[in-house]
Short mmCIF file of C-alpha atoms in Angstrom, two decimals:
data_model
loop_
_atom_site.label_atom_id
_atom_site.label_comp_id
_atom_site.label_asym_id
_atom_site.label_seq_id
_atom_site.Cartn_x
_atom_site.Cartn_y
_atom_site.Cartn_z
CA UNK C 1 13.08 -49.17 43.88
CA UNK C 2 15.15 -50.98 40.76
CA UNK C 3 11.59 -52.69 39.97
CA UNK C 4 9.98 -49.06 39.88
CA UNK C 5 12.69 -47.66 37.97
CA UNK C 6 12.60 -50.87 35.22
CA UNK C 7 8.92 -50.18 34.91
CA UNK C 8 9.52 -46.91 34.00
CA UNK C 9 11.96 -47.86 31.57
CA UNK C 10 9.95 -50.53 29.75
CA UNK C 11 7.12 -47.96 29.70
CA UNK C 12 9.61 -45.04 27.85
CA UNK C 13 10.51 -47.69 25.77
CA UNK C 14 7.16 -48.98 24.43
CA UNK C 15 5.93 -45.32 24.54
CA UNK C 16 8.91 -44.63 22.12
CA UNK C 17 8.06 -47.60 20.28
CA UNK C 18 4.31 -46.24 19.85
CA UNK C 19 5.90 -42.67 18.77
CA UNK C 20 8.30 -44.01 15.83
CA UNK C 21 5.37 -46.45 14.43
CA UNK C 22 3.75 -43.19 14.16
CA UNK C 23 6.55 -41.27 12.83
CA UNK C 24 6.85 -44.02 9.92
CA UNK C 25 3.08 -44.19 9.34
CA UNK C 26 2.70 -40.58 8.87
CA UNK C 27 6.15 -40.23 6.95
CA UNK C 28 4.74 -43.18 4.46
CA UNK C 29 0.82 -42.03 3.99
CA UNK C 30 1.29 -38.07 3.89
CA UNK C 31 3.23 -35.82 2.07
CA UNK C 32 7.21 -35.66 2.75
CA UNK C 33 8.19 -32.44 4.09
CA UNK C 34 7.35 -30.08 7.03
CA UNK C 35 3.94 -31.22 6.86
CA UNK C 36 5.07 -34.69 8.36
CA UNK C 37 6.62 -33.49 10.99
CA UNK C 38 4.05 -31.07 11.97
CA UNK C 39 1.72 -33.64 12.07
CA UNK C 40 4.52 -35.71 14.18
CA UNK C 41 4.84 -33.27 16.74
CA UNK C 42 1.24 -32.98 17.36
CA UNK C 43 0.84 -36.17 18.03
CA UNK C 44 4.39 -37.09 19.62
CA UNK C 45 3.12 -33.89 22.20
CA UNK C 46 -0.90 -35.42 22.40
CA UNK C 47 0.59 -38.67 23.05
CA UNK C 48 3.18 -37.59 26.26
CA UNK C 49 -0.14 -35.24 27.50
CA UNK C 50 -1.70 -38.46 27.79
CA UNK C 51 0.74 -40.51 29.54
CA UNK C 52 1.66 -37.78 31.98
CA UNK C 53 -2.69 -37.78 32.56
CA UNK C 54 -2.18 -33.35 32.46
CA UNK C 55 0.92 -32.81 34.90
CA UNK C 56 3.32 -30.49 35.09
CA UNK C 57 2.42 -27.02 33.25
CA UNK C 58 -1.20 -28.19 32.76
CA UNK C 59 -2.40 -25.26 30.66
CA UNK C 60 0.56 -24.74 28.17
CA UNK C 61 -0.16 -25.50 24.66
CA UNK C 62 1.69 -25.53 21.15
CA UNK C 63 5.77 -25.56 20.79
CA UNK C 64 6.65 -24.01 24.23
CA UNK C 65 4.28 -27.08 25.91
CA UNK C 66 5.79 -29.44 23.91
CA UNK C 67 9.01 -28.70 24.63
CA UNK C 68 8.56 -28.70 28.26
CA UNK C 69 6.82 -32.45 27.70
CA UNK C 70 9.76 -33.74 26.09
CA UNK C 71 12.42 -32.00 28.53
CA UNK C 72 10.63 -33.97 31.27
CA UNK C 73 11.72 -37.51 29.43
CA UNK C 74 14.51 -39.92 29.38
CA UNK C 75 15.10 -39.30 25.45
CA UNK C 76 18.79 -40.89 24.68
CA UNK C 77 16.98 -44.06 27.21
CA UNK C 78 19.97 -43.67 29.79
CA UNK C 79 17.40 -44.23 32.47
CA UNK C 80 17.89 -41.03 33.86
CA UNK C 81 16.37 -37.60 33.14
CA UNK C 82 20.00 -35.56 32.91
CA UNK C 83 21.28 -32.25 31.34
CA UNK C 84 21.98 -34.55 28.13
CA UNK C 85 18.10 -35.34 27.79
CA UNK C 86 17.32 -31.25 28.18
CA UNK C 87 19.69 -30.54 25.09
CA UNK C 88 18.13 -33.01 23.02
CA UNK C 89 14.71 -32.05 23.80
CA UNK C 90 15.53 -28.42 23.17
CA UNK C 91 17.26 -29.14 20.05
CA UNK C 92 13.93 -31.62 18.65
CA UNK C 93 11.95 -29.01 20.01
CA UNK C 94 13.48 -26.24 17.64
CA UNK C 95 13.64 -28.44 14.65
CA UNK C 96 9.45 -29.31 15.35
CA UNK C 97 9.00 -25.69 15.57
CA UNK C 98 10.52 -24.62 12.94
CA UNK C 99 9.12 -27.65 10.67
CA UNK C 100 5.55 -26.36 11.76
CA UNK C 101 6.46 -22.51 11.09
CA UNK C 102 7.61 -23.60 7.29
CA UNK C 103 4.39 -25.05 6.82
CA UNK C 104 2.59 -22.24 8.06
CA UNK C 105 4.01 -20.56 5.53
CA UNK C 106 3.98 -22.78 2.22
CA UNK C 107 0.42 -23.11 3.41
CA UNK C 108 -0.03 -19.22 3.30
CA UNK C 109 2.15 -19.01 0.27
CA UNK C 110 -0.02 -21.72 -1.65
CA UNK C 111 -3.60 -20.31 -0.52
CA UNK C 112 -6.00 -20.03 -3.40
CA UNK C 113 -8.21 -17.73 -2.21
CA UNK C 114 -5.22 -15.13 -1.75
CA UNK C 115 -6.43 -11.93 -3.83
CA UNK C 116 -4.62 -10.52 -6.88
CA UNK C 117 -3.80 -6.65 -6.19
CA UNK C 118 -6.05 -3.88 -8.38
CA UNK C 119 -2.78 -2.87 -9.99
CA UNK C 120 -2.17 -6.98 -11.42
CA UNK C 121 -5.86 -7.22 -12.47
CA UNK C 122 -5.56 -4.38 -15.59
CA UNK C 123 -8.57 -4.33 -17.59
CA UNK C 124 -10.46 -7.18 -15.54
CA UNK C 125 -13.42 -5.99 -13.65
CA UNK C 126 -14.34 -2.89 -12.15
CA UNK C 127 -11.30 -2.65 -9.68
CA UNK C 128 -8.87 -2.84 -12.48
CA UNK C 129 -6.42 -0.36 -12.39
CA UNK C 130 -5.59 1.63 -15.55
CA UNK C 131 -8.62 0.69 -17.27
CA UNK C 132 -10.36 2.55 -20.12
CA UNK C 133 -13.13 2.39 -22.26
CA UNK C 134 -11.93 0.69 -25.70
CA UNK C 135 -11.15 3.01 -28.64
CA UNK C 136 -12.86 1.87 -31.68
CA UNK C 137 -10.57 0.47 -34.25
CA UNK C 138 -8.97 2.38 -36.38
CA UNK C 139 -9.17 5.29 -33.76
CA UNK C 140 -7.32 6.54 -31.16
CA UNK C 141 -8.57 7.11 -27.28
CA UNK C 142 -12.52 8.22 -27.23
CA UNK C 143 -13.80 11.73 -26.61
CA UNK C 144 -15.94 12.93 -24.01
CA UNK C 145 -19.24 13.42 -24.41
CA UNK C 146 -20.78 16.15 -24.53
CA UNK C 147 -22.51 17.06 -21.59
CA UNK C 148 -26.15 18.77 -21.76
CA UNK C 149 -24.71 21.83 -20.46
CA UNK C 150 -22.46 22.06 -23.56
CA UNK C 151 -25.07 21.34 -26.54
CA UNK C 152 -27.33 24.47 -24.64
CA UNK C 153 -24.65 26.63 -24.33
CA UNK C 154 -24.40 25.65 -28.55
CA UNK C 155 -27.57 25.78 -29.30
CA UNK C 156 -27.57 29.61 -27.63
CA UNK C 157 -24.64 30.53 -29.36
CA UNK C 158 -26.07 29.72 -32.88
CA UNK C 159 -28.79 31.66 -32.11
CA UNK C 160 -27.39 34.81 -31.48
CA UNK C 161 -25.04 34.42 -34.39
CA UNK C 162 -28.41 34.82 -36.41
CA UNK C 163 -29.51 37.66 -34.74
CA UNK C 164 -27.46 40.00 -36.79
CA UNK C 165 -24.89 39.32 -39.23
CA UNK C 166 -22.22 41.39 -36.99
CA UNK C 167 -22.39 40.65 -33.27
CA UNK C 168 -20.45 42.50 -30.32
CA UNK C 169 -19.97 40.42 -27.53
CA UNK C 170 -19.10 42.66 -24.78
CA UNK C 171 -18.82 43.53 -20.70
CA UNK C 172 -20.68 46.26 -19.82
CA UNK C 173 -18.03 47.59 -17.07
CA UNK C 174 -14.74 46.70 -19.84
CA UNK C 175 -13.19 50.00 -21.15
CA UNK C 176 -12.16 48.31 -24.50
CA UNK C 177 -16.11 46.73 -25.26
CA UNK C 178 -17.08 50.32 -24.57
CA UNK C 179 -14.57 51.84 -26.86
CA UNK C 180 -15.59 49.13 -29.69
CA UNK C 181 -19.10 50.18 -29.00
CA UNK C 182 -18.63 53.70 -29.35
CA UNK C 183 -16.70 53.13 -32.88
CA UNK C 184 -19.39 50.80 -34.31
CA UNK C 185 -22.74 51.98 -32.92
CA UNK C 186 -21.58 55.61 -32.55
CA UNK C 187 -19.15 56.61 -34.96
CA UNK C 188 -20.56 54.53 -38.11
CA UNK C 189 -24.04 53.86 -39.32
CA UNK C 190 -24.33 49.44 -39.83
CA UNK C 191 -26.83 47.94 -41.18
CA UNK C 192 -28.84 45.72 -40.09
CA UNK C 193 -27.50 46.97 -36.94
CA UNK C 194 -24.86 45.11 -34.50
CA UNK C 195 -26.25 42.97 -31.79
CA UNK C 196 -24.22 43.49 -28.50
CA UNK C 197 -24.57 40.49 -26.26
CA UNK C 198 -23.18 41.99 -22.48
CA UNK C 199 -22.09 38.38 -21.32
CA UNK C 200 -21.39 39.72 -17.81
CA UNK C 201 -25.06 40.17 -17.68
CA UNK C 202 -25.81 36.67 -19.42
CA UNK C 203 -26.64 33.70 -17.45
CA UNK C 204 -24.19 31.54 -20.07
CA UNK C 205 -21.90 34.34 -20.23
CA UNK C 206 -18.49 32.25 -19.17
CA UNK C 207 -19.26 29.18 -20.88
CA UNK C 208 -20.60 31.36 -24.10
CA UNK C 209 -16.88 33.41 -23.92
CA UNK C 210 -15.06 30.01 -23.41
CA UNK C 211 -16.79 28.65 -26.69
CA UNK C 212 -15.58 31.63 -28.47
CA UNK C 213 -12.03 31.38 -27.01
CA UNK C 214 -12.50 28.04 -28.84
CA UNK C 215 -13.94 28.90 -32.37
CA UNK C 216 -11.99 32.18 -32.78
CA UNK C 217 -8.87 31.58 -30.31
CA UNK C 218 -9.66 34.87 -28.89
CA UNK C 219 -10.62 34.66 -25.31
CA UNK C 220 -10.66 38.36 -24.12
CA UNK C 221 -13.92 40.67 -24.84
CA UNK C 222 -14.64 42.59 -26.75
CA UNK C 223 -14.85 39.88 -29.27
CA UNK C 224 -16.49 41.39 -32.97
CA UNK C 225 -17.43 38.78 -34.98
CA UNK C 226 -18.93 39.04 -38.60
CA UNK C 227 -20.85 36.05 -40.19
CA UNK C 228 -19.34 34.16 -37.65
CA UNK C 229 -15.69 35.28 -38.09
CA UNK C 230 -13.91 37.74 -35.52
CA UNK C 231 -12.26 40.55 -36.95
CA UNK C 232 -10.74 41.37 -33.70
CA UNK C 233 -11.20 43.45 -30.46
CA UNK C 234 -10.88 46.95 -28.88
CA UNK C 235 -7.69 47.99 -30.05
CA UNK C 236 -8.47 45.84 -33.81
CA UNK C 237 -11.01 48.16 -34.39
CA UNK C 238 -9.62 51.52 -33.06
CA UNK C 239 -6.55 50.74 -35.30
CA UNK C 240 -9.02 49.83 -38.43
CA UNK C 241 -10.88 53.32 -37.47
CA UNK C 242 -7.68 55.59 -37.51
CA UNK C 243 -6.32 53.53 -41.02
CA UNK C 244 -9.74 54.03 -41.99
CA UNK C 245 -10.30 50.76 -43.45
CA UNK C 246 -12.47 49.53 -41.06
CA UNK C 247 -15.97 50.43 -43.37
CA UNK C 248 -14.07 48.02 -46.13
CA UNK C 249 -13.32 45.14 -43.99
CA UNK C 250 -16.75 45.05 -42.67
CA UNK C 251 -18.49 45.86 -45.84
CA UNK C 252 -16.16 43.14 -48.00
CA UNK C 253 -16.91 40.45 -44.95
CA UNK C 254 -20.86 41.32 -45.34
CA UNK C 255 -20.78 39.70 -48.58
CA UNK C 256 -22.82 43.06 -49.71
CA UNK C 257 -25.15 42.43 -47.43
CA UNK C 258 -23.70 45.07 -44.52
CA UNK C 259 -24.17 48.53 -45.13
CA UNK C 260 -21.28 50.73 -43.49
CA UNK C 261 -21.54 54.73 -43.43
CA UNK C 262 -19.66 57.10 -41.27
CA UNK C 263 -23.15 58.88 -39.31
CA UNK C 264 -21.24 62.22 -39.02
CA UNK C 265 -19.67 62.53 -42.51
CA UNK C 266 -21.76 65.70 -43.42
CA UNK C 267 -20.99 67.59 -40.23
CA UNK C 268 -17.01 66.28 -41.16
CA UNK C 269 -17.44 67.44 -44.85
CA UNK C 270 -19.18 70.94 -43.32
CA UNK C 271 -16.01 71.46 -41.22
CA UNK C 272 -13.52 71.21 -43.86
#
């Protein structure tokens, strides 16, 4: 029995022997730090697996297997497996553990392939976030472009301004482009006459009155517009008509080339 239990003594010993050789080796060749003992407690645990031939657990693997492995062991070399042995296991189990979980995660810190964020990467590739299209120098940010949509509605716009040199651009249901209407084509005698453009009928209609809004900063209908220049809407030209200035201002705005006559000024000079 004393012969059995020296064997097994002289066998912990030389095992332990085999382990700190190890231990030194790996501490000498590799880097110092958690990597070491990571490395150390896989093979300290590969090592007892061995010498045990699969015992015990039998399927446990990692820190919790390990652990187990080394509680089983006379590790202060007493001779006997006590309580004392099961403390210092535990505790050189921890400190493995949490040797191998620090390397884990200098590992994962240090990765290289670890991606920057789109927000980090600003004005690199595609996924950049923030990026725009260079000014040129000596300007500030770039404009739109104009989209095909935009030079049509232009180019349609330019050529009704040469249909007449005073244009009505009206609604055919608005009360006020039907007042204007009955002033200038009515009332008064223009010529060449007005061309009335009913953009509520137009195909281009809201992106023709949104142009205007932009060249004349008058965004409502009706919009009259001589040579290009509005001289107002609905209640402009009622005002104009009751002042009656409104012959002059289209007359001095036609560059002489508008004639303006009231159509019932006989009838009106007949009455009086």
């Amino acid at each position: 029995m004393r012969s059995q239990r020296r064997f097994r003594v002289i066998t912990y010993l030389v095992l332990s022997a085999i382990v700190m050789l190890i231990f030194l080796h790996n501490r000498q060749s590799s880097e110092p730090g958690s990597r070491s003992l990571h490395d150390f407690y896989s093979k300290t645990v590969n090592a007892m697996d061995k010498h045990h031939g699969g015992s015990g657990d039998g399927g446990g693997t990692g820190s919790s297997a390990g652990q187990k492995v080394i509680a089983d062991h006379d590790v202060n070399g007493d001779g006997i497996v006590d309580e004392e042995d099961r403390i210092q296991a535990k505790q050189m189990a921890d400190r493995l553990r949490k040797a191998e979980q620090e390397a884990k995660e200098n590992a994962k810190a240090k990765g290289p392939n670890k991606p920057e964020s789109p927000a980090q990467v600003v004005g690199v590739g595609s996924s950049a976030s923030g990026q725009e299209k260079p000014a040129p120098e000596g300007k500030g940010k770039t404009q739109p472009e104009e989209s095909e949509e935009d030079h049509e509605v232009e180019g349609v716009l330019n050529t009704i301004l040469k249909q007449s040199p005073l244009i009505i651009f009206s609604k055919s249901y608005c009360p006020y482009s039907k007042m204007a209407k009955g002033v200038l084509l009515d009332k008064y005698i223009i010529e060449p006459t007005p061309f009335v453009v009913e953009l509520d009928q137009h195909p281009l209609g809201a992106k023709i009155q949104a142009k205007l809004g932009e060249m004349t900063g008058r965004r409502t209908v009706p919009n009259i517009m001589i040579y290009g220049q509005s001289i107002g809407g609905g209640d402009d030209i009622s005002e104009m008509d009751r002042e009656r200035t409104l012959a002059d201002k289209i007359a001095s705005l036609g560059q002489s080339k508008i004639n303006v006559s009231l159509r019932f000024v006989q009838s009106a000079q007949k009455a009086t």
